[in-house]
GROMACS .gro file of C-alpha atoms in nm:
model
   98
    1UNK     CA    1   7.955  12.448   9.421
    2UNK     CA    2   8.046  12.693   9.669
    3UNK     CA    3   8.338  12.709   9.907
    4UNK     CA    4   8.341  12.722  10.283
    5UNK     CA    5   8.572  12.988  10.385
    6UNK     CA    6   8.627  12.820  10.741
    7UNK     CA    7   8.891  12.930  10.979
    8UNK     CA    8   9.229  12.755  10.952
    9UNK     CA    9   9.206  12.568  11.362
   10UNK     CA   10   8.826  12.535  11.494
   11UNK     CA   11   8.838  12.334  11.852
   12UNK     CA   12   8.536  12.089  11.848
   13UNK     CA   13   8.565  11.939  12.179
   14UNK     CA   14   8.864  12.005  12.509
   15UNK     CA   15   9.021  11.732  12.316
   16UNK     CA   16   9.007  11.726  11.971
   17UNK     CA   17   9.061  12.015  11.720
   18UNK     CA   18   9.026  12.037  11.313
   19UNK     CA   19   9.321  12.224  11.154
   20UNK     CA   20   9.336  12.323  10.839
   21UNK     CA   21   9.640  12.185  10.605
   22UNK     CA   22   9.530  12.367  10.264
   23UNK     CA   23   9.215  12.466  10.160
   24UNK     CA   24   8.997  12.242  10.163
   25UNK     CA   25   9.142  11.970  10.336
   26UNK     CA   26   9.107  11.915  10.746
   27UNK     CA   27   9.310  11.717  10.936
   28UNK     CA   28   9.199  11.549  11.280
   29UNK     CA   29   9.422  11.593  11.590
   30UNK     CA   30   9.365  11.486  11.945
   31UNK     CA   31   9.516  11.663  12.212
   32UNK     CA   32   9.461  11.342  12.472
   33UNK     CA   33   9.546  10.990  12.321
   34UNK     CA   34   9.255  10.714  12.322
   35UNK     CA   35   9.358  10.465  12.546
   36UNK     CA   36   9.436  10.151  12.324
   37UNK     CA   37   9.172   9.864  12.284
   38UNK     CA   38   9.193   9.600  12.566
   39UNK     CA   39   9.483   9.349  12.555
   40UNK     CA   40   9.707   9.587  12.385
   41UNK     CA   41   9.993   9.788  12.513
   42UNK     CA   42   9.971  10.025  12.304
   43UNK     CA   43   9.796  10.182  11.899
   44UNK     CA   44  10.087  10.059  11.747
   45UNK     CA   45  10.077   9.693  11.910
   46UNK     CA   46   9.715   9.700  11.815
   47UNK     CA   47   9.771   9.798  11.428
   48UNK     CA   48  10.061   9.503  11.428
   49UNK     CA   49   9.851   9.241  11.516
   50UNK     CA   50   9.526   9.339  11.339
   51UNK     CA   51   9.625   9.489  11.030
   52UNK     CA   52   9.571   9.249  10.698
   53UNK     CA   53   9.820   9.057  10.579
   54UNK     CA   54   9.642   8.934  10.283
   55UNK     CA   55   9.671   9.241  10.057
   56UNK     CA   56  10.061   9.193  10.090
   57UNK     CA   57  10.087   8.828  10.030
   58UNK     CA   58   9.861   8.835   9.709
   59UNK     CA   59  10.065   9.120   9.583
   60UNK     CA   60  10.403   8.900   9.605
   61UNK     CA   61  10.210   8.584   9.502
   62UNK     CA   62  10.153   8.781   9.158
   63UNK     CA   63  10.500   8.912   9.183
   64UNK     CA   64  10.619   8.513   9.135
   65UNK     CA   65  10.390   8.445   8.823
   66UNK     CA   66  10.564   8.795   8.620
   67UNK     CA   67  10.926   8.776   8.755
   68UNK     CA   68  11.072   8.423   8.816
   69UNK     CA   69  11.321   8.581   9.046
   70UNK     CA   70  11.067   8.707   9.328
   71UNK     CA   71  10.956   8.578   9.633
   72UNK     CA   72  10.614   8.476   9.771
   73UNK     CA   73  10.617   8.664  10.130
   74UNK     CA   74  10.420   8.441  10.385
   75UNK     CA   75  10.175   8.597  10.579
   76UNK     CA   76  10.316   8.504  10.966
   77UNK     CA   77  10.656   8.663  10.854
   78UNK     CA   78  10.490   8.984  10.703
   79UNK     CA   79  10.366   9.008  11.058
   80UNK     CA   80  10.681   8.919  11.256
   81UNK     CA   81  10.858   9.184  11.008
   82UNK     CA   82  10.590   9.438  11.136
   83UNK     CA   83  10.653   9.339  11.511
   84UNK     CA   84  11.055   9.336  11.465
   85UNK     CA   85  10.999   9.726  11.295
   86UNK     CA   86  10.829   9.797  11.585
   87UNK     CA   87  11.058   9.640  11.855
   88UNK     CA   88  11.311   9.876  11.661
   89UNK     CA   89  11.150  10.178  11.705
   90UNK     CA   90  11.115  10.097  12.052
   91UNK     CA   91  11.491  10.023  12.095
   92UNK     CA   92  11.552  10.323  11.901
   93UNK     CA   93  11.283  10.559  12.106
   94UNK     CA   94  11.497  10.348  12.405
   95UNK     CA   95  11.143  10.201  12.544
   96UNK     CA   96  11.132   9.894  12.626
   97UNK     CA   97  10.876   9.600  12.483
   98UNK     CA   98  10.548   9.566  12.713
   0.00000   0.00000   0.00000
């Protein structure tokens, strides 16, 4: 097969442009954020309370069966765990919560 030899930064649109990280690989960055999806102050609030908890609990649920000392996580407090990370990157970036 034969390789593109494509410039390392092309600028697709005023807002977007596709820089090159190594050969071969692109990597998408946008100049103007997307405003987030109604509701939501913010990406990061939206990834919090959309992202799948299920993945995570199943993972620990096996945990239990192969090590009697773990713990099954419970899917509301994988999510409050992902909001309190949040809140602290907030505090720490010294914005406060919408």
């Amino acid at each position: 097969m034969a390789e593109l030899d494509l410039p390392d930064l092309v600028v697709v649109l005023d807002d977007l442009s596709l820089a090159s990280t190594h050969p071969g690989e692109f990597l998408f960055t946008i100049q103007t954020p997307l405003p987030p999806p109604a509701g939501y102050a913010s990406w990061l609030d939206y990834a919090v309370e959309s992202f799948s908890t299920r993945q995570a609990w199943l993972e620990s649920l096996w945990q239990t069966w192969a090590d009697d000392t773990a713990v099954e996580l419970d899917r509301d407090e994988i999510r409050e765990s992902a909001r309190l990370e949040l809140r602290a990157l907030r505090k720490a970036a010294g914005t406060a919560d919408p």
